């Protein structure tokens, strides 16, 4: 499930960047803190509420780390570099390594999952950015309101489609369609040269890297489109009119005025879309094939992501009576959290520099 | 001349490209919606709305009411905490030196939390509450995980809505001698209300469409929701979509398709509602010469 | 005591009856014939009475293969005892075991028995056989009407990428008179952890102990060898629909999905059993296999019924288990659990073909019923 940028959800009138009102507000806050009673209580409650996300974040990381410790102690760095998800003989003897009890032969490496996570997200971002910018232009420039309103709404609706429904559609409709009509065409006509060679070879039946990347594209396109659309609306009319007056075409205005004006905002929205693609679970679990041990040999093959592995492997992990498999999953969740938090921090950094985007974007399901 | 022709071609390509891009966004959305309706419509029975699930057949009344109860829980918990947090971030957080916005750590944490994958949150709540505190599959852990997911969203959209309240309103209230708390309640929050409500509706749309974190917190049940916070599982609409499409019987597939249709309708109602509120608010604020 | 010996004497009669019933596919006459045989044999034939439960709410979660059966059982049981309400959920066997162990649910269901490490960490857990399930090996070979003969060695080499085409000499040699097409094999395995994977990899391990058994072994998730083109699928439904879209595919699927896979144009193979014969998953072949393992089933129900050295036995069958903690916190919950499970394994109620045939399961043999009854009685 997706959230479009706070603005995209409807607050499309431009939020004044760090408006004066806040300065005024903070002045009044000092007054409020002096006056006891109801407003003091309110202030306290509001403060607690505002602190909750910080606590939740700290709690999440702490619980995952504690739960992951046995796996960290046994698997070490191999967890990140190894390519085999080996539960070991869960029905056989248990052994001890570094003081941690685990089934004989159990060892976990999530390199293929890390690669799969990055591959699907990369496909999504590379495709989504140009599509979103183009769609945002179409929505904001020279389109009558009676047309742009419903189309805008359609973009928001696409953002609101639950990911399990996108997954179902991807696996039952889009995947088989692409595998029958599109992938073979591409695979046969792409030249056999480095890089493009990755697009050749067996095309499978529609579950795998390419379909997952395309469905993730559909998920993040509305996020980036809606945010970019709102950014474009914030571009003052004067410079655009100036460019037109200088004889620039729309394309030139876009390239030289509008896009540079909001570049940092677009970068921020893109990184936020990336964050969502990295963490998407259910749809990818349905479409990717959710493989554990293999990196796809070409762009059509089945693969897996960290998030999909967590949801598909949790049940199996419980058959490991030593709890070691659960610990490995916790470590995988920790790695995923670190990657997505890192991506988000970068995004916030970019945005705080641009100071234009004020609401959070991106949610993963 | 040649250069001009090149420019015109480029302009044409740009226009076409933009329209093609828009089509690439809207087209799949339409394809998907039509697909969902086309799959569910041929076997649609209205009784699905009123009959509870019996196994993988029957209706979806238990899942519909379960989703409604979960959304109500999210509205109460995340709505209260998220709006309070947003008010704090926008209005009450102490300013820092140099006139810079205070509470940047809280704001950062809110934003970062909104990017943590829901499966990660679900896994943590499962370990900590379902198992750790022995709450079992039940309403409370499900509402907790959904709330943690959407509180950042509600807080930031509330903050954003408050930030858009024109400075003149605050100055006017102050000039009229209103106390800051009274002005906040009666003028500022009231003016920002459409924005806040829009944020809440979208947050509800998010929580109604979640699957991954609910699988390991809410459980599933054929019964209607019971008045117990813990130890009693709750049904929800995404479960039949995720589980029943994988079942051998045709009734199960029909239920999965029906659940998908109901979910889409629910989300559409929430999103269109949010859009209508925003449009009205925009027209209103334009009318008052903002 | 006398009950037990009498029960043993009746075994062959029962297996035959069970086979006939299943062959008749649960028509009403067939199900009435079960109950006639049951009550007509001796009173020992239905050795258990179903306790009258107190008002209670029971929760069940676990195996997705057993979930459809629970969904048939629960309303029927509640019709008899409306004071009990039952919540069922299909989350997977591992979750069923784990949630029963930590008390999140009252009854966990699992396709796989408890492992040594689980039993040592939760010694009060019981795995109680409830019914018998069967696994079929499905494939998508357009135009192939014969049931292709396969064995564990060939399957293990397919899943290791050593045999890659349907006309591989090893397969053609095993299927004289059948023209095997030249078509690449696409091996499908489950991406989610699964009891189906557990019994399938057990078959591969037992038939190919030095190859598969040594290097990969068995479990609900195993380290599948990386084979180009191999596909992972989510759930039995994913296996069937994936195979439907992939000519040349091969997949292991729970027998509940038999009619769906036939409807999707797939077919299923004959498997070589531990005695060297090739068998189809007919009720008779399943009964033969179950009969062999009945005598060997220990009191706690923990046994693998794969690859028995039985002439005429189909080699991949398993007990479906209820995982229950024998130490219940409330006596009334314990009584309700006992009542529900007694009802479920009773040949007159839950184990009658009226319910089992809907998911193509086979009933428990009488000796196992009496063993399960004893285990159920231990739930307090």
PDB file of C-alpha atoms in Angstrom, chain C residues 171-305:
ATOM      1  CA  UNK C 171      13.485 -41.403 -18.199  1.00  0.00           C
ATOM      2  CA  UNK C 172      12.860 -43.131 -21.551  1.00  0.00           C
ATOM      3  CA  UNK C 173      14.442 -46.339 -20.247  1.00  0.00           C
ATOM      4  CA  UNK C 174      12.002 -46.258 -17.326  1.00  0.00           C
ATOM      5  CA  UNK C 175       9.017 -45.705 -19.628  1.00  0.00           C
ATOM      6  CA  UNK C 176       9.153 -48.311 -22.396  1.00  0.00           C
ATOM      7  CA  UNK C 177       6.400 -47.871 -24.939  1.00  0.00           C
ATOM      8  CA  UNK C 178       5.919 -44.217 -24.071  1.00  0.00           C
ATOM      9  CA  UNK C 179       7.356 -41.607 -26.428  1.00  0.00           C
ATOM     10  CA  UNK C 180       8.928 -38.989 -24.229  1.00  0.00           C
ATOM     11  CA  UNK C 181       8.944 -35.573 -25.912  1.00  0.00           C
ATOM     12  CA  UNK C 182      12.110 -33.578 -26.326  1.00  0.00           C
ATOM     13  CA  UNK C 183      11.261 -30.767 -23.982  1.00  0.00           C
ATOM     14  CA  UNK C 184      13.319 -29.016 -21.320  1.00  0.00           C
ATOM     15  CA  UNK C 185      12.281 -29.879 -17.772  1.00  0.00           C
ATOM     16  CA  UNK C 186      11.386 -26.971 -15.524  1.00  0.00           C
ATOM     17  CA  UNK C 187      11.536 -28.053 -11.883  1.00  0.00           C
ATOM     18  CA  UNK C 188       9.154 -26.212  -9.578  1.00  0.00           C
ATOM     19  CA  UNK C 189       9.685 -26.057  -5.853  1.00  0.00           C
ATOM     20  CA  UNK C 190       7.925 -24.260  -3.026  1.00  0.00           C
ATOM     21  CA  UNK C 191       9.266 -20.872  -2.067  1.00  0.00           C
ATOM     22  CA  UNK C 192       7.464 -20.855   1.259  1.00  0.00           C
ATOM     23  CA  UNK C 193       8.334 -23.297   3.992  1.00  0.00           C
ATOM     24  CA  UNK C 194       6.063 -26.291   3.611  1.00  0.00           C
ATOM     25  CA  UNK C 195       5.183 -29.755   4.818  1.00  0.00           C
ATOM     26  CA  UNK C 196       4.914 -30.696   1.146  1.00  0.00           C
ATOM     27  CA  UNK C 197       8.586 -29.898   0.713  1.00  0.00           C
ATOM     28  CA  UNK C 198       9.269 -31.929   3.841  1.00  0.00           C
ATOM     29  CA  UNK C 199       7.750 -35.173   2.544  1.00  0.00           C
ATOM     30  CA  UNK C 200       8.938 -34.676  -1.033  1.00  0.00           C
ATOM     31  CA  UNK C 201      12.566 -34.175   0.020  1.00  0.00           C
ATOM     32  CA  UNK C 202      12.201 -37.171   2.351  1.00  0.00           C
ATOM     33  CA  UNK C 203      11.289 -39.281  -0.679  1.00  0.00           C
ATOM     34  CA  UNK C 204      14.305 -37.945  -2.599  1.00  0.00           C
ATOM     35  CA  UNK C 205      16.587 -38.567   0.394  1.00  0.00           C
ATOM     36  CA  UNK C 206      15.373 -42.122   0.918  1.00  0.00           C
ATOM     37  CA  UNK C 207      15.485 -43.094  -2.748  1.00  0.00           C
ATOM     38  CA  UNK C 208      18.801 -41.385  -3.361  1.00  0.00           C
ATOM     39  CA  UNK C 209      20.555 -41.512   0.012  1.00  0.00           C
ATOM     40  CA  UNK C 210      24.079 -41.064  -1.276  1.00  0.00           C
ATOM     41  CA  UNK C 211      23.185 -38.188  -3.586  1.00  0.00           C
ATOM     42  CA  UNK C 212      20.289 -36.063  -2.355  1.00  0.00           C
ATOM     43  CA  UNK C 213      20.236 -37.488   1.169  1.00  0.00           C
ATOM     44  CA  UNK C 214      23.893 -36.693   1.712  1.00  0.00           C
ATOM     45  CA  UNK C 215      24.124 -33.276   0.150  1.00  0.00           C
ATOM     46  CA  UNK C 216      20.711 -31.690   0.698  1.00  0.00           C
ATOM     47  CA  UNK C 217      18.627 -33.903   2.987  1.00  0.00           C
ATOM     48  CA  UNK C 218      15.087 -32.978   3.978  1.00  0.00           C
ATOM     49  CA  UNK C 219      13.158 -30.261   5.782  1.00  0.00           C
ATOM     50  CA  UNK C 220      10.312 -27.813   5.323  1.00  0.00           C
ATOM     51  CA  UNK C 221      12.803 -25.586   3.511  1.00  0.00           C
ATOM     52  CA  UNK C 222      15.939 -27.033   1.962  1.00  0.00           C
ATOM     53  CA  UNK C 223      18.801 -25.466   0.120  1.00  0.00           C
ATOM     54  CA  UNK C 224      17.504 -26.055  -3.392  1.00  0.00           C
ATOM     55  CA  UNK C 225      20.361 -26.477  -5.860  1.00  0.00           C
ATOM     56  CA  UNK C 226      20.619 -23.522  -8.198  1.00  0.00           C
ATOM     57  CA  UNK C 227      19.331 -24.879 -11.515  1.00  0.00           C
ATOM     58  CA  UNK C 228      18.942 -22.569 -14.532  1.00  0.00           C
ATOM     59  CA  UNK C 229      15.259 -22.106 -15.287  1.00  0.00           C
ATOM     60  CA  UNK C 230      14.041 -23.724 -12.082  1.00  0.00           C
ATOM     61  CA  UNK C 231      11.108 -21.874 -10.529  1.00  0.00           C
ATOM     62  CA  UNK C 232       9.981 -21.280  -6.997  1.00  0.00           C
ATOM     63  CA  UNK C 233       6.260 -21.033  -6.329  1.00  0.00           C
ATOM     64  CA  UNK C 234       4.193 -19.885  -3.391  1.00  0.00           C
ATOM     65  CA  UNK C 235       1.795 -22.486  -2.007  1.00  0.00           C
ATOM     66  CA  UNK C 236       0.232 -25.530  -3.669  1.00  0.00           C
ATOM     67  CA  UNK C 237      -1.968 -23.207  -5.706  1.00  0.00           C
ATOM     68  CA  UNK C 238       1.128 -21.439  -6.990  1.00  0.00           C
ATOM     69  CA  UNK C 239       2.633 -24.788  -7.949  1.00  0.00           C
ATOM     70  CA  UNK C 240      -0.445 -25.742  -9.979  1.00  0.00           C
ATOM     71  CA  UNK C 241      -0.881 -22.392 -11.726  1.00  0.00           C
ATOM     72  CA  UNK C 242       2.881 -22.078 -12.307  1.00  0.00           C
ATOM     73  CA  UNK C 243       2.951 -25.544 -13.867  1.00  0.00           C
ATOM     74  CA  UNK C 244      -0.111 -24.746 -15.976  1.00  0.00           C
ATOM     75  CA  UNK C 245       1.768 -21.831 -17.568  1.00  0.00           C
ATOM     76  CA  UNK C 246       5.017 -23.751 -18.075  1.00  0.00           C
ATOM     77  CA  UNK C 247       5.040 -26.651 -20.529  1.00  0.00           C
ATOM     78  CA  UNK C 248       7.687 -29.121 -19.438  1.00  0.00           C
ATOM     79  CA  UNK C 249       7.309 -28.341 -15.761  1.00  0.00           C
ATOM     80  CA  UNK C 250       7.326 -30.816 -12.907  1.00  0.00           C
ATOM     81  CA  UNK C 251       5.905 -30.076  -9.450  1.00  0.00           C
ATOM     82  CA  UNK C 252       5.034 -31.797  -6.176  1.00  0.00           C
ATOM     83  CA  UNK C 253       1.493 -31.049  -5.058  1.00  0.00           C
ATOM     84  CA  UNK C 254      -0.795 -32.119  -2.226  1.00  0.00           C
ATOM     85  CA  UNK C 255      -3.545 -34.500  -3.375  1.00  0.00           C
ATOM     86  CA  UNK C 256      -6.252 -31.990  -2.372  1.00  0.00           C
ATOM     87  CA  UNK C 257      -5.297 -30.157  -5.556  1.00  0.00           C
ATOM     88  CA  UNK C 258      -5.758 -33.203  -7.814  1.00  0.00           C
ATOM     89  CA  UNK C 259      -8.983 -32.103  -9.477  1.00  0.00           C
ATOM     90  CA  UNK C 260      -7.640 -28.593  -9.963  1.00  0.00           C
ATOM     91  CA  UNK C 261      -4.456 -29.812 -11.638  1.00  0.00           C
ATOM     92  CA  UNK C 262      -6.355 -32.201 -13.911  1.00  0.00           C
ATOM     93  CA  UNK C 263      -8.684 -29.345 -14.834  1.00  0.00           C
ATOM     94  CA  UNK C 264      -5.662 -27.221 -15.705  1.00  0.00           C
ATOM     95  CA  UNK C 265      -4.439 -29.817 -18.206  1.00  0.00           C
ATOM     96  CA  UNK C 266      -1.722 -31.272 -15.996  1.00  0.00           C
ATOM     97  CA  UNK C 267      -1.167 -34.959 -15.354  1.00  0.00           C
ATOM     98  CA  UNK C 268       0.541 -36.915 -12.591  1.00  0.00           C
ATOM     99  CA  UNK C 269       3.130 -39.629 -12.518  1.00  0.00           C
ATOM    100  CA  UNK C 270       3.577 -43.167 -11.222  1.00  0.00           C
ATOM    101  CA  UNK C 271       6.180 -43.322  -8.509  1.00  0.00           C
ATOM    102  CA  UNK C 272       8.548 -46.134  -7.711  1.00  0.00           C
ATOM    103  CA  UNK C 273       8.120 -47.350  -4.154  1.00  0.00           C
ATOM    104  CA  UNK C 274      10.623 -48.912  -1.778  1.00  0.00           C
ATOM    105  CA  UNK C 275       9.791 -52.324  -3.236  1.00  0.00           C
ATOM    106  CA  UNK C 276      10.616 -51.280  -6.791  1.00  0.00           C
ATOM    107  CA  UNK C 277       7.013 -51.163  -8.123  1.00  0.00           C
ATOM    108  CA  UNK C 278       5.526 -48.155  -9.868  1.00  0.00           C
ATOM    109  CA  UNK C 279       2.256 -47.014  -8.366  1.00  0.00           C
ATOM    110  CA  UNK C 280      -0.377 -44.362  -8.919  1.00  0.00           C
ATOM    111  CA  UNK C 281      -1.827 -42.533  -5.912  1.00  0.00           C
ATOM    112  CA  UNK C 282      -4.979 -44.662  -5.870  1.00  0.00           C
ATOM    113  CA  UNK C 283      -6.829 -45.251  -2.609  1.00  0.00           C
ATOM    114  CA  UNK C 284      -5.734 -48.898  -2.729  1.00  0.00           C
ATOM    115  CA  UNK C 285      -2.061 -48.022  -3.140  1.00  0.00           C
ATOM    116  CA  UNK C 286      -2.310 -45.432  -0.390  1.00  0.00           C
ATOM    117  CA  UNK C 287      -4.025 -47.930   1.884  1.00  0.00           C
ATOM    118  CA  UNK C 288      -1.304 -50.506   1.189  1.00  0.00           C
ATOM    119  CA  UNK C 289       1.402 -48.049   2.145  1.00  0.00           C
ATOM    120  CA  UNK C 290      -0.517 -46.884   5.236  1.00  0.00           C
ATOM    121  CA  UNK C 291      -1.125 -50.491   6.247  1.00  0.00           C
ATOM    122  CA  UNK C 292       2.602 -51.229   6.192  1.00  0.00           C
ATOM    123  CA  UNK C 293       3.419 -48.258   8.399  1.00  0.00           C
ATOM    124  CA  UNK C 294       0.473 -48.705  10.766  1.00  0.00           C
ATOM    125  CA  UNK C 295       2.178 -51.505  12.669  1.00  0.00           C
ATOM    126  CA  UNK C 296       5.360 -49.454  12.892  1.00  0.00           C
ATOM    127  CA  UNK C 297       3.685 -46.225  14.039  1.00  0.00           C
ATOM    128  CA  UNK C 298       4.949 -45.544  17.554  1.00  0.00           C
ATOM    129  CA  UNK C 299       2.626 -44.470  20.349  1.00  0.00           C
ATOM    130  CA  UNK C 300       3.546 -40.816  19.850  1.00  0.00           C
ATOM    131  CA  UNK C 301       2.688 -40.914  16.145  1.00  0.00           C
ATOM    132  CA  UNK C 302       6.113 -39.751  14.962  1.00  0.00           C
ATOM    133  CA  UNK C 303       6.902 -41.634  11.759  1.00  0.00           C
ATOM    134  CA  UNK C 304       7.785 -40.952   8.159  1.00  0.00           C
ATOM    135  CA  UNK C 305       5.531 -42.972   5.848  1.00  0.00           C
TER     136      UNK C 305
END
